[in-house]
Each structure stands twice: as C-alpha cells, then as structure tokens.
PDB file of C-alpha atoms in Angstrom:
ATOM      1  CA  MET A   1      20.554   0.310  11.047  1.00  0.00           C
ATOM      2  CA  SER A   2      22.000   3.164   8.737  1.00  0.00           C
ATOM      3  CA  TYR A   3      20.035   6.191   8.420  1.00  0.00           C
ATOM      4  CA  VAL A   4      17.855   6.407   5.086  1.00  0.00           C
ATOM      5  CA  THR A   5      16.405  10.126   3.853  1.00  0.00           C
ATOM      6  CA  PHE A   6      13.192   9.414   2.009  1.00  0.00           C
ATOM      7  CA  ARG A   7      10.078  11.320   1.100  1.00  0.00           C
ATOM      8  CA  VAL A   8       6.544   9.953   1.235  1.00  0.00           C
ATOM      9  CA  VAL A   9       3.884  10.772  -1.153  1.00  0.00           C
ATOM     10  CA  ILE A  10       0.255   9.921  -0.662  1.00  0.00           C
ATOM     11  CA  PRO A  11      -1.767   9.263  -3.333  1.00  0.00           C
ATOM     12  CA  ALA A  12      -5.789  10.341  -2.583  1.00  0.00           C
ATOM     13  CA  ARG A  13      -8.204  10.200  -5.103  1.00  0.00           C
ATOM     14  CA  LEU A  14     -11.718  11.503  -4.206  1.00  0.00           C
ATOM     15  CA  LYS A  15     -13.708   8.976  -6.475  1.00  0.00           C
ATOM     16  CA  SER A  16     -14.245   5.727  -5.194  1.00  0.00           C
ATOM     17  CA  SER A  17     -16.779   3.024  -6.345  1.00  0.00           C
ATOM     18  CA  ARG A  18     -17.204   1.326  -2.993  1.00  0.00           C
ATOM     19  CA  LEU A  19     -16.621   4.311  -0.652  1.00  0.00           C
ATOM     20  CA  PRO A  20     -17.430   7.785  -2.119  1.00  0.00           C
ATOM     21  CA  ASN A  21     -15.355  10.689  -0.609  1.00  0.00           C
ATOM     22  CA  LYS A  22     -13.169   8.363   0.961  1.00  0.00           C
ATOM     23  CA  PRO A  23     -10.175  10.497   1.754  1.00  0.00           C
ATOM     24  CA  LEU A  24     -12.563  12.918   3.375  1.00  0.00           C
ATOM     25  CA  LEU A  25     -13.913  10.456   5.750  1.00  0.00           C
ATOM     26  CA  ASP A  26     -14.220  11.924   9.291  1.00  0.00           C
ATOM     27  CA  LEU A  27     -12.161   9.974  11.769  1.00  0.00           C
ATOM     28  CA  GLY A  28     -12.186  11.550  15.297  1.00  0.00           C
ATOM     29  CA  GLY A  29     -12.650  15.126  13.791  1.00  0.00           C
ATOM     30  CA  LYS A  30     -10.082  14.858  10.964  1.00  0.00           C
ATOM     31  CA  PRO A  31     -10.341  13.781   7.427  1.00  0.00           C
ATOM     32  CA  MET A  32      -8.723  10.277   7.061  1.00  0.00           C
ATOM     33  CA  VAL A  33      -6.163  11.639   4.558  1.00  0.00           C
ATOM     34  CA  VAL A  34      -4.686  13.820   7.196  1.00  0.00           C
ATOM     35  CA  ARG A  35      -4.727  11.023   9.852  1.00  0.00           C
ATOM     36  CA  VAL A  36      -2.543   9.145   7.189  1.00  0.00           C
ATOM     37  CA  CYS A  37      -0.398  12.069   6.863  1.00  0.00           C
ATOM     38  CA  GLU A  38       0.184  12.132  10.750  1.00  0.00           C
ATOM     39  CA  ARG A  39       1.137   8.667  10.707  1.00  0.00           C
ATOM     40  CA  ALA A  40       3.691   9.237   7.907  1.00  0.00           C
ATOM     41  CA  GLN A  41       4.902  12.328   9.735  1.00  0.00           C
ATOM     42  CA  ARG A  42       5.888   9.732  12.763  1.00  0.00           C
ATOM     43  CA  SER A  43       7.906   7.744  10.216  1.00  0.00           C
ATOM     44  CA  GLY A  44      10.884   9.994   9.868  1.00  0.00           C
ATOM     45  CA  ALA A  45      10.019  11.157   6.354  1.00  0.00           C
ATOM     46  CA  ASP A  46      11.737  14.342   5.046  1.00  0.00           C
ATOM     47  CA  THR A  47       8.911  15.247   3.159  1.00  0.00           C
ATOM     48  CA  ILE A  48       5.244  14.372   3.123  1.00  0.00           C
ATOM     49  CA  VAL A  49       2.996  15.351   0.093  1.00  0.00           C
ATOM     50  CA  VAL A  50      -0.312  14.372  -0.773  1.00  0.00           C
ATOM     51  CA  ALA A  51      -1.157  13.677  -4.486  1.00  0.00           C
ATOM     52  CA  THR A  52      -4.670  14.430  -5.359  1.00  0.00           C
ATOM     53  CA  ASP A  53      -6.962  15.500  -8.311  1.00  0.00           C
ATOM     54  CA  SER A  54      -9.578  16.883  -5.905  1.00  0.00           C
ATOM     55  CA  ARG A  55      -9.682  20.620  -4.704  1.00  0.00           C
ATOM     56  CA  ASP A  56     -11.685  19.408  -1.539  1.00  0.00           C
ATOM     57  CA  VAL A  57      -8.957  17.020  -0.666  1.00  0.00           C
ATOM     58  CA  ARG A  58      -6.298  19.625  -1.583  1.00  0.00           C
ATOM     59  CA  ASP A  59      -7.749  22.182   0.919  1.00  0.00           C
ATOM     60  CA  ALA A  60      -8.296  19.759   3.512  1.00  0.00           C
ATOM     61  CA  VAL A  61      -4.640  18.691   3.545  1.00  0.00           C
ATOM     62  CA  ARG A  62      -3.428  22.344   3.409  1.00  0.00           C
ATOM     63  CA  ASP A  63      -5.754  23.400   6.260  1.00  0.00           C
ATOM     64  CA  ALA A  64      -3.972  20.485   8.279  1.00  0.00           C
ATOM     65  CA  GLY A  65      -0.499  21.980   7.624  1.00  0.00           C
ATOM     66  CA  PHE A  66       0.659  19.277   5.034  1.00  0.00           C
ATOM     67  CA  ASP A  67       1.887  19.818   1.583  1.00  0.00           C
ATOM     68  CA  VAL A  68      -0.074  18.750  -1.682  1.00  0.00           C
ATOM     69  CA  CYS A  69       0.398  18.477  -5.282  1.00  0.00           C
ATOM     70  CA  MET A  70      -2.605  18.642  -7.677  1.00  0.00           C
ATOM     71  CA  THR A  71      -2.210  15.743 -10.146  1.00  0.00           C
ATOM     72  CA  ARG A  72      -4.182  14.733 -13.357  1.00  0.00           C
ATOM     73  CA  GLU A  73      -7.377  12.772 -13.196  1.00  0.00           C
ATOM     74  CA  ASP A  74      -6.514  10.132 -15.547  1.00  0.00           C
ATOM     75  CA  HIS A  75      -3.682   8.088 -13.913  1.00  0.00           C
ATOM     76  CA  PRO A  76      -4.320   4.442 -14.142  1.00  0.00           C
ATOM     77  CA  SER A  77      -2.458   3.947 -10.549  1.00  0.00           C
ATOM     78  CA  GLY A  78      -1.331   5.564  -7.530  1.00  0.00           C
ATOM     79  CA  THR A  79       2.593   4.815  -8.617  1.00  0.00           C
ATOM     80  CA  ASP A  80       1.861   6.821 -11.981  1.00  0.00           C
ATOM     81  CA  ARG A  81       0.317   9.655 -10.016  1.00  0.00           C
ATOM     82  CA  ILE A  82       3.740   9.748  -7.753  1.00  0.00           C
ATOM     83  CA  ALA A  83       5.745   9.761 -11.033  1.00  0.00           C
ATOM     84  CA  GLU A  84       3.997  13.138 -11.625  1.00  0.00           C
ATOM     85  CA  VAL A  85       4.700  14.506  -8.287  1.00  0.00           C
ATOM     86  CA  CYS A  86       8.380  13.929  -8.775  1.00  0.00           C
ATOM     87  CA  ASP A  87       8.116  15.766 -12.149  1.00  0.00           C
ATOM     88  CA  HIS A  88       6.326  18.609 -10.277  1.00  0.00           C
ATOM     89  CA  PHE A  89       8.965  19.206  -7.573  1.00  0.00           C
ATOM     90  CA  GLY A  90      11.860  18.183  -9.760  1.00  0.00           C
ATOM     91  CA  TRP A  91      13.208  15.575  -7.405  1.00  0.00           C
ATOM     92  CA  ALA A  92      16.660  14.217  -8.294  1.00  0.00           C
ATOM     93  CA  ASP A  93      16.922  10.746  -9.531  1.00  0.00           C
ATOM     94  CA  GLU A  94      18.442   8.933  -6.615  1.00  0.00           C
ATOM     95  CA  THR A  95      15.418  10.386  -4.177  1.00  0.00           C
ATOM     96  CA  VAL A  96      13.865   7.358  -2.292  1.00  0.00           C
ATOM     97  CA  VAL A  97      10.105   7.864  -2.324  1.00  0.00           C
ATOM     98  CA  VAL A  98       7.593   5.666  -0.323  1.00  0.00           C
ATOM     99  CA  ASN A  99       3.929   5.390  -1.592  1.00  0.00           C
ATOM    100  CA  VAL A 100       1.616   5.303   1.443  1.00  0.00           C
ATOM    101  CA  GLN A 101      -1.900   4.458   0.608  1.00  0.00           C
ATOM    102  CA  GLY A 102      -4.408   7.266   1.431  1.00  0.00           C
ATOM    103  CA  ASP A 103      -6.891   4.753   3.255  1.00  0.00           C
ATOM    104  CA  GLU A 104      -4.395   3.251   5.686  1.00  0.00           C
ATOM    105  CA  PRO A 105      -4.864   5.490   8.744  1.00  0.00           C
ATOM    106  CA  PHE A 106      -3.603   2.803  11.019  1.00  0.00           C
ATOM    107  CA  LEU A 107      -0.433   2.134   9.203  1.00  0.00           C
ATOM    108  CA  PRO A 108       2.631   1.648  11.604  1.00  0.00           C
ATOM    109  CA  PRO A 109       5.068   4.528  10.758  1.00  0.00           C
ATOM    110  CA  ALA A 110       7.815   1.903  11.211  1.00  0.00           C
ATOM    111  CA  LEU A 111       6.804  -0.075   8.354  1.00  0.00           C
ATOM    112  CA  ILE A 112       7.180   3.075   6.164  1.00  0.00           C
ATOM    113  CA  ASP A 113      10.786   3.383   7.454  1.00  0.00           C
ATOM    114  CA  GLN A 114      11.564  -0.273   6.658  1.00  0.00           C
ATOM    115  CA  ALA A 115      10.224  -0.133   3.131  1.00  0.00           C
ATOM    116  CA  ALA A 116      12.652   2.816   2.451  1.00  0.00           C
ATOM    117  CA  HIS A 117      15.587   0.757   4.164  1.00  0.00           C
ATOM    118  CA  GLN A 118      14.659  -2.324   2.115  1.00  0.00           C
ATOM    119  CA  LEU A 119      14.995  -0.472  -1.132  1.00  0.00           C
ATOM    120  CA  VAL A 120      18.465   0.969  -0.233  1.00  0.00           C
ATOM    121  CA  ASP A 121      19.597  -2.298   1.159  1.00  0.00           C
ATOM    122  CA  SER A 122      18.753  -4.540  -1.581  1.00  0.00           C
ATOM    123  CA  GLY A 123      19.467  -2.199  -4.522  1.00  0.00           C
ATOM    124  CA  ALA A 124      16.415  -3.293  -6.061  1.00  0.00           C
ATOM    125  CA  ASP A 125      14.153  -1.090  -8.439  1.00  0.00           C
ATOM    126  CA  MET A 126      11.084  -1.381  -5.812  1.00  0.00           C
ATOM    127  CA  ALA A 127      10.645  -2.454  -2.253  1.00  0.00           C
ATOM    128  CA  THR A 128       7.619  -3.457  -0.366  1.00  0.00           C
ATOM    129  CA  LEU A 129       6.770  -5.659   2.725  1.00  0.00           C
ATOM    130  CA  ALA A 130       5.025  -8.966   3.449  1.00  0.00           C
ATOM    131  CA  HIS A 131       3.515 -10.984   6.399  1.00  0.00           C
ATOM    132  CA  ALA A 132       3.304 -14.561   6.834  1.00  0.00           C
ATOM    133  CA  ILE A 133      -0.099 -16.162   6.480  1.00  0.00           C
ATOM    134  CA  HIS A 134      -1.208 -18.763   9.118  1.00  0.00           C
ATOM    135  CA  ASP A 135      -5.116 -18.869   8.205  1.00  0.00           C
ATOM    136  CA  ALA A 136      -6.269 -20.766   5.107  1.00  0.00           C
ATOM    137  CA  GLY A 137      -9.088 -18.204   5.173  1.00  0.00           C
ATOM    138  CA  GLU A 138      -6.582 -15.595   4.429  1.00  0.00           C
ATOM    139  CA  LEU A 139      -4.889 -17.279   1.788  1.00  0.00           C
ATOM    140  CA  PHE A 140      -7.965 -18.216   0.014  1.00  0.00           C
ATOM    141  CA  ASN A 141      -9.368 -14.515   0.226  1.00  0.00           C
ATOM    142  CA  PRO A 142      -9.371 -12.686  -3.112  1.00  0.00           C
ATOM    143  CA  ASN A 143      -9.316  -9.503  -1.115  1.00  0.00           C
ATOM    144  CA  ILE A 144      -5.963 -10.255   0.134  1.00  0.00           C
ATOM    145  CA  CYS A 145      -3.190  -9.950  -2.159  1.00  0.00           C
ATOM    146  CA  LYS A 146      -0.369 -12.745  -1.863  1.00  0.00           C
ATOM    147  CA  VAL A 147       3.212 -12.812  -2.848  1.00  0.00           C
ATOM    148  CA  VAL A 148       5.670 -15.570  -3.573  1.00  0.00           C
ATOM    149  CA  LEU A 149       9.376 -14.803  -3.244  1.00  0.00           C
ATOM    150  CA  LYS A 150      12.515 -16.089  -4.904  1.00  0.00           C
ATOM    151  CA  ALA A 151      15.563 -17.171  -2.872  1.00  0.00           C
ATOM    152  CA  ASN A 152      16.967 -13.685  -2.783  1.00  0.00           C
ATOM    153  CA  ALA A 153      13.473 -12.398  -1.329  1.00  0.00           C
ATOM    154  CA  ASP A 154      12.734 -10.437  -4.643  1.00  0.00           C
ATOM    155  CA  ALA A 155       8.942 -11.070  -5.569  1.00  0.00           C
ATOM    156  CA  LEU A 156       8.421 -13.657  -8.167  1.00  0.00           C
ATOM    157  CA  TYR A 157       4.628 -12.961  -8.300  1.00  0.00           C
ATOM    158  CA  PHE A 158       1.681 -11.231  -6.841  1.00  0.00           C
ATOM    159  CA  SER A 159      -1.855 -12.444  -6.903  1.00  0.00           C
ATOM    160  CA  ARG A 160      -5.237 -12.504  -5.369  1.00  0.00           C
ATOM    161  CA  ALA A 161      -5.290 -16.304  -5.968  1.00  0.00           C
ATOM    162  CA  PRO A 162      -4.080 -18.695  -3.319  1.00  0.00           C
ATOM    163  CA  ILE A 163      -0.400 -18.906  -4.187  1.00  0.00           C
ATOM    164  CA  PRO A 164       1.549 -21.058  -3.916  1.00  0.00           C
ATOM    165  CA  PHE A 165      -0.983 -23.563  -4.064  1.00  0.00           C
ATOM    166  CA  ALA A 166      -0.197 -26.875  -2.075  1.00  0.00           C
ATOM    167  CA  ARG A 167      -1.451 -29.529  -4.509  1.00  0.00           C
ATOM    168  CA  ASP A 168      -1.208 -32.620  -2.203  1.00  0.00           C
ATOM    169  CA  ALA A 169      -2.623 -30.532   0.728  1.00  0.00           C
ATOM    170  CA  PHE A 170      -5.437 -28.914  -0.958  1.00  0.00           C
ATOM    171  CA  SER A 171      -6.590 -31.193  -3.815  1.00  0.00           C
ATOM    172  CA  PRO A 172      -8.897 -33.334  -1.989  1.00  0.00           C
ATOM    173  CA  ASP A 173     -10.903 -30.563  -0.690  1.00  0.00           C
ATOM    174  CA  TRP A 174     -10.837 -28.634  -3.831  1.00  0.00           C
ATOM    175  CA  GLN A 175     -12.013 -31.447  -5.925  1.00  0.00           C
ATOM    176  CA  GLN A 176     -14.900 -31.849  -3.676  1.00  0.00           C
ATOM    177  CA  GLY A 177     -15.845 -28.056  -4.123  1.00  0.00           C
ATOM    178  CA  GLN A 178     -14.652 -27.114  -0.728  1.00  0.00           C
ATOM    179  CA  GLN A 179     -12.119 -24.534   0.488  1.00  0.00           C
ATOM    180  CA  PRO A 180      -9.519 -26.110   2.332  1.00  0.00           C
ATOM    181  CA  LYS A 181      -9.588 -24.938   5.885  1.00  0.00           C
ATOM    182  CA  THR A 182      -6.082 -25.513   7.248  1.00  0.00           C
ATOM    183  CA  LEU A 183      -2.522 -24.773   5.721  1.00  0.00           C
ATOM    184  CA  PRO A 184       0.099 -27.610   5.754  1.00  0.00           C
ATOM    185  CA  THR A 185       2.405 -27.577   8.680  1.00  0.00           C
ATOM    186  CA  SER A 186       5.736 -27.678   7.125  1.00  0.00           C
ATOM    187  CA  GLY A 187       7.564 -27.053   3.910  1.00  0.00           C
ATOM    188  CA  TYR A 188       4.968 -24.200   2.944  1.00  0.00           C
ATOM    189  CA  ASP A 189       5.593 -20.377   3.109  1.00  0.00           C
ATOM    190  CA  CYS A 190       2.917 -18.235   1.929  1.00  0.00           C
ATOM    191  CA  TYR A 191       2.620 -14.395   2.576  1.00  0.00           C
ATOM    192  CA  ARG A 192       0.167 -11.496   2.160  1.00  0.00           C
ATOM    193  CA  HIS A 193       1.477  -8.425   0.661  1.00  0.00           C
ATOM    194  CA  ILE A 194       1.444  -5.280   2.659  1.00  0.00           C
ATOM    195  CA  GLY A 195       0.380  -2.357   0.080  1.00  0.00           C
ATOM    196  CA  LEU A 196       3.038   0.187   0.605  1.00  0.00           C
ATOM    197  CA  TYR A 197       6.119   0.587  -1.927  1.00  0.00           C
ATOM    198  CA  ALA A 198       9.610   2.288  -2.067  1.00  0.00           C
ATOM    199  CA  TYR A 199      11.241   3.484  -5.140  1.00  0.00           C
ATOM    200  CA  ARG A 200      13.648   5.732  -6.451  1.00  0.00           C
ATOM    201  CA  ARG A 201      12.741   8.681  -8.522  1.00  0.00           C
ATOM    202  CA  ARG A 202      14.494   7.314 -11.778  1.00  0.00           C
ATOM    203  CA  PHE A 203      12.444   4.163 -11.608  1.00  0.00           C
ATOM    204  CA  LEU A 204       9.322   6.191 -11.354  1.00  0.00           C
ATOM    205  CA  ARG A 205      10.094   7.847 -14.534  1.00  0.00           C
ATOM    206  CA  ASP A 206      10.747   4.629 -16.200  1.00  0.00           C
ATOM    207  CA  TYR A 207       7.409   3.040 -14.755  1.00  0.00           C
ATOM    208  CA  ALA A 208       5.186   5.964 -15.833  1.00  0.00           C
ATOM    209  CA  SER A 209       6.395   5.229 -19.536  1.00  0.00           C
ATOM    210  CA  LEU A 210       5.908   1.503 -19.317  1.00  0.00           C
ATOM    211  CA  ALA A 211       2.790  -0.142 -21.179  1.00  0.00           C
ATOM    212  CA  PRO A 212       0.292  -1.527 -18.455  1.00  0.00           C
ATOM    213  CA  SER A 213       0.651  -5.292 -18.542  1.00  0.00           C
ATOM    214  CA  PRO A 214      -2.161  -7.595 -19.010  1.00  0.00           C
ATOM    215  CA  LEU A 215      -1.464  -9.222 -15.701  1.00  0.00           C
ATOM    216  CA  GLU A 216      -1.911  -5.841 -14.002  1.00  0.00           C
ATOM    217  CA  SER A 217      -5.121  -5.308 -15.663  1.00  0.00           C
ATOM    218  CA  VAL A 218      -6.501  -8.846 -14.832  1.00  0.00           C
ATOM    219  CA  GLU A 219      -5.331  -8.947 -11.066  1.00  0.00           C
ATOM    220  CA  ALA A 220      -5.815  -4.922 -10.775  1.00  0.00           C
ATOM    221  CA  LEU A 221      -2.468  -5.192  -8.984  1.00  0.00           C
ATOM    222  CA  GLU A 222      -0.194  -2.325 -10.280  1.00  0.00           C
ATOM    223  CA  GLN A 223       3.070  -3.765  -9.137  1.00  0.00           C
ATOM    224  CA  LEU A 224       2.781  -6.488 -11.834  1.00  0.00           C
ATOM    225  CA  ARG A 225       3.689  -3.791 -14.470  1.00  0.00           C
ATOM    226  CA  ALA A 226       7.196  -3.730 -12.812  1.00  0.00           C
ATOM    227  CA  LEU A 227       7.474  -7.450 -12.883  1.00  0.00           C
ATOM    228  CA  TRP A 228       6.125  -7.834 -16.389  1.00  0.00           C
ATOM    229  CA  HIS A 229       8.885  -5.630 -17.757  1.00  0.00           C
ATOM    230  CA  GLY A 230      11.516  -7.189 -15.645  1.00  0.00           C
ATOM    231  CA  TYR A 231      12.194  -4.879 -12.907  1.00  0.00           C
ATOM    232  CA  ARG A 232      13.011  -6.244  -9.448  1.00  0.00           C
ATOM    233  CA  ILE A 233      11.005  -5.875  -6.538  1.00  0.00           C
ATOM    234  CA  SER A 234      12.520  -6.806  -2.969  1.00  0.00           C
ATOM    235  CA  VAL A 235      10.380  -7.841  -0.184  1.00  0.00           C
ATOM    236  CA  ALA A 236      11.102  -7.378   3.377  1.00  0.00           C
ATOM    237  CA  VAL A 237       8.847  -9.902   5.620  1.00  0.00           C
ATOM    238  CA  THR A 238       7.974  -8.353   8.717  1.00  0.00           C
ATOM    239  CA  ASP A 239       6.357  -9.764  11.980  1.00  0.00           C
ATOM    240  CA  THR A 240       4.209  -6.602  12.040  1.00  0.00           C
ATOM    241  CA  LEU A 241       0.720  -7.038  10.429  1.00  0.00           C
ATOM    242  CA  PRO A 242      -1.089  -3.447   9.999  1.00  0.00           C
ATOM    243  CA  PRO A 243      -4.704  -3.028  10.749  1.00  0.00           C
ATOM    244  CA  ALA A 244      -6.866  -3.317   7.741  1.00  0.00           C
ATOM    245  CA  GLY A 245      -7.523  -0.162   6.029  1.00  0.00           C
ATOM    246  CA  VAL A 246     -10.675   1.501   4.856  1.00  0.00           C
ATOM    247  CA  ASP A 247     -12.030   0.289   1.417  1.00  0.00           C
ATOM    248  CA  THR A 248     -15.829  -0.432   2.268  1.00  0.00           C
ATOM    249  CA  PRO A 249     -18.721   1.483   4.344  1.00  0.00           C
ATOM    250  CA  ASP A 250     -18.492  -1.421   6.984  1.00  0.00           C
ATOM    251  CA  ASP A 251     -14.547  -0.455   7.120  1.00  0.00           C
ATOM    252  CA  ALA A 252     -15.364   3.109   7.595  1.00  0.00           C
ATOM    253  CA  THR A 253     -17.674   2.251  10.550  1.00  0.00           C
ATOM    254  CA  ARG A 254     -15.039   0.288  12.033  1.00  0.00           C
ATOM    255  CA  ALA A 255     -12.337   2.860  11.741  1.00  0.00           C
ATOM    256  CA  GLN A 256     -14.664   5.440  13.145  1.00  0.00           C
ATOM    257  CA  GLN A 257     -15.362   3.478  16.188  1.00  0.00           C
ATOM    258  CA  VAL A 258     -11.854   3.024  16.770  1.00  0.00           C
ATOM    259  CA  TYR A 259     -11.202   6.589  17.129  1.00  0.00           C
ATOM    260  CA  ALA A 260     -14.625   7.123  19.265  1.00  0.00           C
ATOM    261  CA  ASP A 261     -13.129   4.487  21.569  1.00  0.00           C
ATOM    262  CA  HIS A 262      -9.683   6.008  21.601  1.00  0.00           C
ATOM    263  CA  PHE A 263     -10.773   9.407  22.585  1.00  0.00           C
ATOM    264  CA  ALA A 264     -13.344   8.144  25.094  1.00  0.00           C
ATOM    265  CA  ALA A 265     -10.804   6.125  26.860  1.00  0.00           C
ATOM    266  CA  LEU A 266      -8.733   9.395  27.228  1.00  0.00           C
ATOM    267  CA  ARG A 267     -11.769  11.430  27.971  1.00  0.00           C
ATOM    268  CA  ILE A 268     -10.719  13.818  25.044  1.00  0.00           C
ATOM    269  CA  ASP A 269     -13.246  15.816  22.858  1.00  0.00           C
ATOM    270  CA  PRO A 270     -11.812  15.262  19.472  1.00  0.00           C
ATOM    271  CA  GLN A 271     -13.725  18.440  18.277  1.00  0.00           C
ATOM    272  CA  ALA A 272     -12.141  20.381  21.064  1.00  0.00           C
TER     273      ALA A 272
END
C-alpha cells in the first residue's frame, strides 16, 4: 500500500440535545475529545486539529497538547465546520482531510488511514467506509445508517431506512405489521455506513458553497448533499466494525465502564 499524507480534523460541538457537554465527558480521567485525538494520533495523520465553537473544548484540547481551531456556531454540519478550518489554515487544494467524529473514542486508527487511501486510490470527491450487515435488527434500526453501492463501489444512496429492501423476502412479515427477523441468505448485500469521511480541500470549498439538499434535511445525513449535487462518494467495505460511538447517556455510561475496566485490569490509576 502506498503512503498517503493526510490531516485529521475532529468537529466537536459542545451543544448536544441527547448528551449535553458531550466532548468533555470524562473517560478515564481525560475528556472524550482528547481520547478521540489520541486515537487519531495513532493513524499516521500528519496533523490533528479539533474544530469547535466552545472555549471549554478549546482549553481542554490545548491542555492535552493538541491543536484546535475556533469556528463559527452556525455550521449545519461537521463537514461545513471542517471547510472553515481549511480556510483558517490556508491548506492547499490537494490536501487530504479525514473527518473523525468527536464522539468516537474507540475508533480503530487503521480505519482513518483506510479512508484516506480510499479517497486517493478511487479518485472520488469523497470517501468513506462500510461494514456488511448480517442481522435484520441492524438493517431495520433507524439509528444505523445504511448505504447502497454501485458496481464501482461508489455510494448510490445512504438512508436510515432498510435499504435495499428485499421485497419477496420481507413483504410477508411487513404486510402483517411485523419486522422481518432474518436476512435473505443469498443474492443480497446490505451495508452499514461507518461515519468517517475523507476529502480533498478543493471539494470542501465546493461543499460549503452548496445549498443543503431536501434529502440531507429529511434523513439528517450530511453526505446526501454531495450525492444530491452529483459528487462521487467512494466506499471501502471493511471487515472491521468499530465499537459504537457515544450519543446518549447510556452510551456514556458504557464508555466510562470500558475505561474503568481497562485501567482496573492494568492496575493503573487513571488520575495518577
């Protein structure tokens, strides 16, 4: 595999309707946003920058020794916020930027690197990752984003709905008001989207100037703006499924327990 130079930007808004002050959630003695920075640091990125509109987040990131860029409060998506970071630093048009979500403290660093390589190898405008779905419960879970691929592995569509819908296999249960419990055993591929993105700086400039699409607003999926306006999104299917991110109070409790168990196993005091 050829070497790809890339930068990581981590959007981190302090305001969250489901989990207030999410980036500052304590995970083993460090704020979650710092834990995400540490994961990104292991990916081989040349630069790691947190993009935030919060002075508290800024201070926490700087105290941990990472770079931060203060951005506007009114960005409709993390990708728009990253475009402002590119403007702030004056990055060249060919700069490869990977968007790592600020609530993914367990993201395998290798996936960040894989997204950057997928962008360069495919020549697409954007790149992202997906993982095969083997459980019907995941396919019908609206909290899990699904993606359908073209023959060339570009994204055809992303949705929170169960796509593609296997009409003959699912209709009998569906017509009785029941959710199908199994997936077809052959001739059917479905994938869950892994929410990190790679792009070049020149695309980010274009993206920030595009009008949000109706689909983006309805599905609450920012990548649909790119598809709506005719841009290519290349998708790499990976065997690695990252652990769930942190979106809710229950997620926060689970993540804190993971760190508590880890330090207990190593007999390390995280506060030391």
